[in-house]
mmCIF file of C-alpha atoms in Angstrom:
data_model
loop_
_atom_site.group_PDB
_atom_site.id
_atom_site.type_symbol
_atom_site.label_atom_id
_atom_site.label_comp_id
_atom_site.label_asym_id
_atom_site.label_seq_id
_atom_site.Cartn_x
_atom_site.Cartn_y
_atom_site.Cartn_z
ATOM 1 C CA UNK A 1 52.388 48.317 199.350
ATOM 2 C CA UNK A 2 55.498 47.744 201.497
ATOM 3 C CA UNK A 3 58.520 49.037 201.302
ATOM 4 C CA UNK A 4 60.124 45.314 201.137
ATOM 5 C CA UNK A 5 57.686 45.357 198.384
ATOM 6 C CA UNK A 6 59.036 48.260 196.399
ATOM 7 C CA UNK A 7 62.547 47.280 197.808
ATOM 8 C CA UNK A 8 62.389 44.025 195.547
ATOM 9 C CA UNK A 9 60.712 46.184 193.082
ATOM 10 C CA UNK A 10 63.211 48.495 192.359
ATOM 11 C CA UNK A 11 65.892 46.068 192.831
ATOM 12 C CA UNK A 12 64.829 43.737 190.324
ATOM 13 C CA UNK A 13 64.777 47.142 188.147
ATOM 14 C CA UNK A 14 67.921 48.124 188.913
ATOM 15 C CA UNK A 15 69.950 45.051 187.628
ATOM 16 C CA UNK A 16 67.497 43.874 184.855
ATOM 17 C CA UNK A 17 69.378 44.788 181.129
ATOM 18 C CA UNK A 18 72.740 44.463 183.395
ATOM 19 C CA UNK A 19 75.169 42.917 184.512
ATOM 20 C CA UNK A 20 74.728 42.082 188.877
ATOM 21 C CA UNK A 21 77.393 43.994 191.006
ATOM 22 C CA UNK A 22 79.660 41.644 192.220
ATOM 23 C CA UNK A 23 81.931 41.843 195.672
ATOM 24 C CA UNK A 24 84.068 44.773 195.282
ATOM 25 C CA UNK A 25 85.812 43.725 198.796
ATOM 26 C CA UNK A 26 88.604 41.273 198.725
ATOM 27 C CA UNK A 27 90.714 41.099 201.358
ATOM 28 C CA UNK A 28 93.953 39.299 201.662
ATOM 29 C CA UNK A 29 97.481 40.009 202.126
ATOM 30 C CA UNK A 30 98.624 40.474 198.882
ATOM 31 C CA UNK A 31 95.843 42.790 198.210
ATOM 32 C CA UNK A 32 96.714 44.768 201.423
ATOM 33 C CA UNK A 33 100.469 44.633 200.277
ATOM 34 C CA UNK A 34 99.193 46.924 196.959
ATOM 35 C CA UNK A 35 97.347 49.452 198.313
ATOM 36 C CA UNK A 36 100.495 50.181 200.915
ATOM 37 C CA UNK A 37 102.695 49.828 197.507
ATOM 38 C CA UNK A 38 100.359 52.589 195.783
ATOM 39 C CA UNK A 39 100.095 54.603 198.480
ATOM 40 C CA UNK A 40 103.668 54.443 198.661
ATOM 41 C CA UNK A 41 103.610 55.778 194.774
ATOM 42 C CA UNK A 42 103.705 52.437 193.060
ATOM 43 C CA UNK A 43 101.358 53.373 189.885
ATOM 44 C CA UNK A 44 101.469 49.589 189.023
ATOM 45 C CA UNK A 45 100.036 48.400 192.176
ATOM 46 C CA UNK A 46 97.135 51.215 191.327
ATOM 47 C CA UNK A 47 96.547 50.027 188.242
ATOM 48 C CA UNK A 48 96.016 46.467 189.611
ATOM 49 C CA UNK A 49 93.667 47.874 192.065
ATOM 50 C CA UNK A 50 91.533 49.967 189.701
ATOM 51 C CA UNK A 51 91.428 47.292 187.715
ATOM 52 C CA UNK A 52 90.479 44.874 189.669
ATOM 53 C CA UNK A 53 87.535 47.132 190.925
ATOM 54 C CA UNK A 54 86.898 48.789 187.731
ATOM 55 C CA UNK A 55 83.831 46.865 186.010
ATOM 56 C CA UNK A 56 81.998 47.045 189.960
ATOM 57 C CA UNK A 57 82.788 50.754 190.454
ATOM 58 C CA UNK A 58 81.632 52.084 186.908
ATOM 59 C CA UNK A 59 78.294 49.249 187.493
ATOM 60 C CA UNK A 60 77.903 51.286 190.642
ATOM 61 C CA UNK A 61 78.110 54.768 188.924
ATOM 62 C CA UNK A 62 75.713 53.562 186.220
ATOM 63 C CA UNK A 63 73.038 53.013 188.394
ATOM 64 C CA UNK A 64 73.350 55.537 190.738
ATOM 65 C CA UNK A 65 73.612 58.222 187.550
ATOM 66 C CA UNK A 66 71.788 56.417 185.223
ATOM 67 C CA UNK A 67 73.741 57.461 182.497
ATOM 68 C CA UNK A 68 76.276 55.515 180.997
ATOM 69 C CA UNK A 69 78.710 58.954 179.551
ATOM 70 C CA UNK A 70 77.608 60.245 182.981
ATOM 71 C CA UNK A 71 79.237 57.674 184.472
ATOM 72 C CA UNK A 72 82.137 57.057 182.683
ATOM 73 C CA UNK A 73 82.882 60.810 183.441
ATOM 74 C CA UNK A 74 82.276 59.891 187.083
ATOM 75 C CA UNK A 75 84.600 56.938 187.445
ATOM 76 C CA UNK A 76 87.668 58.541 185.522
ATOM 77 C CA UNK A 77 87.546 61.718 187.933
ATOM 78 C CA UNK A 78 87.157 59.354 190.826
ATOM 79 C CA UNK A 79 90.424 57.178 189.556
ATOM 80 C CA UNK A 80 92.230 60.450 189.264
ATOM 81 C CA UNK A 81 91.531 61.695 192.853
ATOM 82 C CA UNK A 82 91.897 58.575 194.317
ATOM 83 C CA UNK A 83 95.600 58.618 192.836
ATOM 84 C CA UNK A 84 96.290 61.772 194.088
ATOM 85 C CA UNK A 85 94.951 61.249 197.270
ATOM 86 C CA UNK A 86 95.661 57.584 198.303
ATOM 87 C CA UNK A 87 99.291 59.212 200.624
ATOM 88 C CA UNK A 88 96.306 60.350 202.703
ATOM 89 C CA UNK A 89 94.802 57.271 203.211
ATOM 90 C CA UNK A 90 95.832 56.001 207.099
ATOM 91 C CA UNK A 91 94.459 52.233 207.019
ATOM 92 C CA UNK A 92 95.139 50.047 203.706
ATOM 93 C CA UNK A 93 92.401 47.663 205.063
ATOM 94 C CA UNK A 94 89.733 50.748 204.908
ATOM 95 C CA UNK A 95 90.511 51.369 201.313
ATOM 96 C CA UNK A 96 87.305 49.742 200.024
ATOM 97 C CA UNK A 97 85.101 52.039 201.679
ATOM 98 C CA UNK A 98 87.566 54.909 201.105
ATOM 99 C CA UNK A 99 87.217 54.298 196.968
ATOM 100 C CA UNK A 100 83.494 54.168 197.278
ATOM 101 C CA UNK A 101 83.056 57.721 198.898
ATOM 102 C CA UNK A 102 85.372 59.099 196.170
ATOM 103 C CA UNK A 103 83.612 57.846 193.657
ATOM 104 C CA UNK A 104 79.776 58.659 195.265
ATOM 105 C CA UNK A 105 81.176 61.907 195.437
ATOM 106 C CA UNK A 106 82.390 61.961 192.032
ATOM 107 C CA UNK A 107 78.753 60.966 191.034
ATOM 108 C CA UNK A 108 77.573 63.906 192.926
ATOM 109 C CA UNK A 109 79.665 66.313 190.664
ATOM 110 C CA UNK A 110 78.918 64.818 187.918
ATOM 111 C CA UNK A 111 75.426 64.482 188.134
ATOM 112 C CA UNK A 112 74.849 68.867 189.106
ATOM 113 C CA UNK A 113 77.763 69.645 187.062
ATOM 114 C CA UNK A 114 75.595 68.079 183.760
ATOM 115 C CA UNK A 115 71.892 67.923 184.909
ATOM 116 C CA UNK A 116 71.284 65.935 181.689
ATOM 117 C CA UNK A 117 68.278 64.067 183.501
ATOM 118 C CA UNK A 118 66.381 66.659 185.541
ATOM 119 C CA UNK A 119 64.730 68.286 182.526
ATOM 120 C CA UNK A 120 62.975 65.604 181.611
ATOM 121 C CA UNK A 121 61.790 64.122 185.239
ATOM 122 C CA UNK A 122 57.963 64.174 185.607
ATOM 123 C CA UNK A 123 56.996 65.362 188.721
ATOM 124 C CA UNK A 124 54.315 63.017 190.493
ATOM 125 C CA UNK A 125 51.992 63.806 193.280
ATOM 126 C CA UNK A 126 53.118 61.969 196.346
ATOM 127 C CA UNK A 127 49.328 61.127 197.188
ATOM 128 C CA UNK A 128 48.892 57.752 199.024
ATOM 129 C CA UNK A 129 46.358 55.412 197.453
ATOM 130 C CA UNK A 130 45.251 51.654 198.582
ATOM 131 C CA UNK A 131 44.673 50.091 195.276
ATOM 132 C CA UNK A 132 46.544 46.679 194.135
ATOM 133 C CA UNK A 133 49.128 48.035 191.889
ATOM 134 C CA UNK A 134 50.928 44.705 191.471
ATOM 135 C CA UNK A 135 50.704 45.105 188.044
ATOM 136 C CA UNK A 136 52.611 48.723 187.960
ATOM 137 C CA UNK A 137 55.790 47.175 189.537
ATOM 138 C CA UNK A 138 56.913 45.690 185.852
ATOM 139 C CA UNK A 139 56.728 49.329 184.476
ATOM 140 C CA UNK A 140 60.486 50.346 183.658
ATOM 141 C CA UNK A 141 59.634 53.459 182.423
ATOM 142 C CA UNK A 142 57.542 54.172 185.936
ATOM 143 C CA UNK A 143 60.322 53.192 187.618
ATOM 144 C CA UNK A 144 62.841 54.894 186.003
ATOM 145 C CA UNK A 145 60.954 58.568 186.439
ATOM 146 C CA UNK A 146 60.325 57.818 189.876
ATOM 147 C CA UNK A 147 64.181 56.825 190.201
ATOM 148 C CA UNK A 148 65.822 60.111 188.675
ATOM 149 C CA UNK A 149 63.291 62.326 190.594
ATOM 150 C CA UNK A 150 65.168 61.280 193.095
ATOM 151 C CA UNK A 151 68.409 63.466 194.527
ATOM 152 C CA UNK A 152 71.844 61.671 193.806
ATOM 153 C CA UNK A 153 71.896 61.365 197.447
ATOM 154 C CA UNK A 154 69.181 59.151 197.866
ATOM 155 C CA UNK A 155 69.868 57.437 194.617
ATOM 156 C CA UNK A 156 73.685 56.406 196.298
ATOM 157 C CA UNK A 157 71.909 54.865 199.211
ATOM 158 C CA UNK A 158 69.605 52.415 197.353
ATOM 159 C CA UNK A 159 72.202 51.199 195.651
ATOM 160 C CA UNK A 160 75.017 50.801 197.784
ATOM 161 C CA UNK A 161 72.443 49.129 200.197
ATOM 162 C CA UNK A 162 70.222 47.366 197.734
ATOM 163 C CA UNK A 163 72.386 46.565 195.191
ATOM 164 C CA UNK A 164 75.976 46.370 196.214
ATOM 165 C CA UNK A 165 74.558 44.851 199.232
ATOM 166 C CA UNK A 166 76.591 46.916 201.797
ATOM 167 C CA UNK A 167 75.143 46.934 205.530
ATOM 168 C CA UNK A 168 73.388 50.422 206.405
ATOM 169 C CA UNK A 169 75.951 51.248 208.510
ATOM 170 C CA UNK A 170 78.573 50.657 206.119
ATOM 171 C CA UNK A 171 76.798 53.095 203.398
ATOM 172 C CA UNK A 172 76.442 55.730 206.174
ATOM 173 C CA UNK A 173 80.116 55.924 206.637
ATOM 174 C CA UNK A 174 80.721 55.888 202.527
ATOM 175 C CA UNK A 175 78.374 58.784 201.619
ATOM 176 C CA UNK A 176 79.846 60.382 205.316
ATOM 177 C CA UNK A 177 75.922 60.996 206.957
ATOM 178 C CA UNK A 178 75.106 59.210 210.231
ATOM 179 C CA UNK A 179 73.782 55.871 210.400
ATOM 180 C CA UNK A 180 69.792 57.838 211.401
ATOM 181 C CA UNK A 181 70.110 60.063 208.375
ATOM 182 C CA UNK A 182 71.324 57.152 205.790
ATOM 183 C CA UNK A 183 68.364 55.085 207.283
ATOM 184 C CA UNK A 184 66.307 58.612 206.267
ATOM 185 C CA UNK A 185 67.255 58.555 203.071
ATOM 186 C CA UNK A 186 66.454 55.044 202.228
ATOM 187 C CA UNK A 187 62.960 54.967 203.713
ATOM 188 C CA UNK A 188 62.227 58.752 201.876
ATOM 189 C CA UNK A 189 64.045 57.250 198.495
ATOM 190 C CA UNK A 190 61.386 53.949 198.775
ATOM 191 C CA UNK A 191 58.390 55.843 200.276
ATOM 192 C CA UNK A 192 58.618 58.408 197.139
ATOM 193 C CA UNK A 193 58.734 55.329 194.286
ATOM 194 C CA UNK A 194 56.224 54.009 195.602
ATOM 195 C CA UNK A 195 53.900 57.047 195.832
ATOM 196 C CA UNK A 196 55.038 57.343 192.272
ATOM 197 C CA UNK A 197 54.173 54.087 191.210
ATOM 198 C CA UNK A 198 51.170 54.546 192.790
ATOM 199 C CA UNK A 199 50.214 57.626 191.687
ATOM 200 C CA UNK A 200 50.305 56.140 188.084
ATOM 201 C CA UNK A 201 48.416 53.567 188.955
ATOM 202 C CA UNK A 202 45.881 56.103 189.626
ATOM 203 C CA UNK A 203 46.006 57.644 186.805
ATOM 204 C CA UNK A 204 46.170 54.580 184.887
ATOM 205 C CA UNK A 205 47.032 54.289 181.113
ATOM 206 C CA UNK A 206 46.884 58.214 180.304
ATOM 207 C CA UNK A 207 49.649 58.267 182.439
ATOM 208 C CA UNK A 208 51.812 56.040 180.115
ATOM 209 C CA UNK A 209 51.586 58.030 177.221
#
């Protein structure tokens, strides 16, 4: 299996039971004009801004946490140290990417501070196998082991690339790696779901229960 294949895979996962990400970024003058306002101490213009990215920042911390209180916890630090932080940001037009590092980094916190998910990942073998598994990409529940097995980390990159649809590049700079290490991350995040989905294809329906 590819890892376009998985790619789709786990994308399709990701969103199915909710609602897409949409566009966080929205530029335009006025928009520009409140981030300069709150950074200036306006806490109207940073209400307008959080909630105009609200819904798409707490969609983003659901997925990468998988955890709804998880990240609910996640998003209301991030909106507190993005208040107390924003007289440090230099460029208004770079606040986009500035708001999504606080809050991946938020998500980090969150998810060692309550390591409500780790106890109950299954580890699976990363053995290769070149079966059909075709069938295996519509299990959830596969998926969703595979997924949290994962380190928050690698979690952030598939779905800032894969989901919020963010260049590689772009995610790099967000989650503060280099562009080689993001494009690690991604292909190690894909290359282990699919040696988990194949590995339970292997092991076929004992697997499930």
């Amino acid at each position: 299996m590819t890892a376009s294949v998985v790619a789709d895979a786990v994308i399709q996962w990701l969103i199915a039971g909710d609602r897409a990400i949409g566009e966080l970024r929205v530029r335009s003058p006025s928009r520009t004009d409140l981030v300069v306002r709150a950074r200036s101490g306006d806490p109207e213009a940073f209400e307008t801004l959080i909630r105009a990215a609200g819904d798409h920042l707490l969609a983003v911390a659901r997925k990468i946490l998988r955890d709804p209180d998880a990240a609910e916890d996640a998003l209301q630090q991030a909106v507190i140290r993005a208040w107390r932080r924003l007289p440090q940001l230099r460029d208004p037009d770079k606040f986009d990417r500035w708001l999504y590092r606080i809050l991946v980094m938020a998500c980090y916190a969150e998810a060692n501070r309550s390591r409500r998910f780790r106890s109950h990942v299954r580890k699976i073998s990363a053995a290769e196998v070149g079966r059909d598994i075709a069938a295996t990409l519509a299990d959830h529940e596969a998926l969703s082991q595979a997924f949290l097995a994962l380190t928050p980390a690698h979690r952030a990159v598939v779905v800032l690339h894969h989901v919020a649809g963010l260049p590689l590049v772009e995610v790099a700079r967000i989650v503060g790696v280099s562009h080689g290490t993001a494009r690690s991350r991604l292909h190690y995040a894909l290359r282990s779901l699919r040696s988990a989905l194949e590995a339970l294809d292997r092991d076929g329906p004992e697997a499930r229960r």
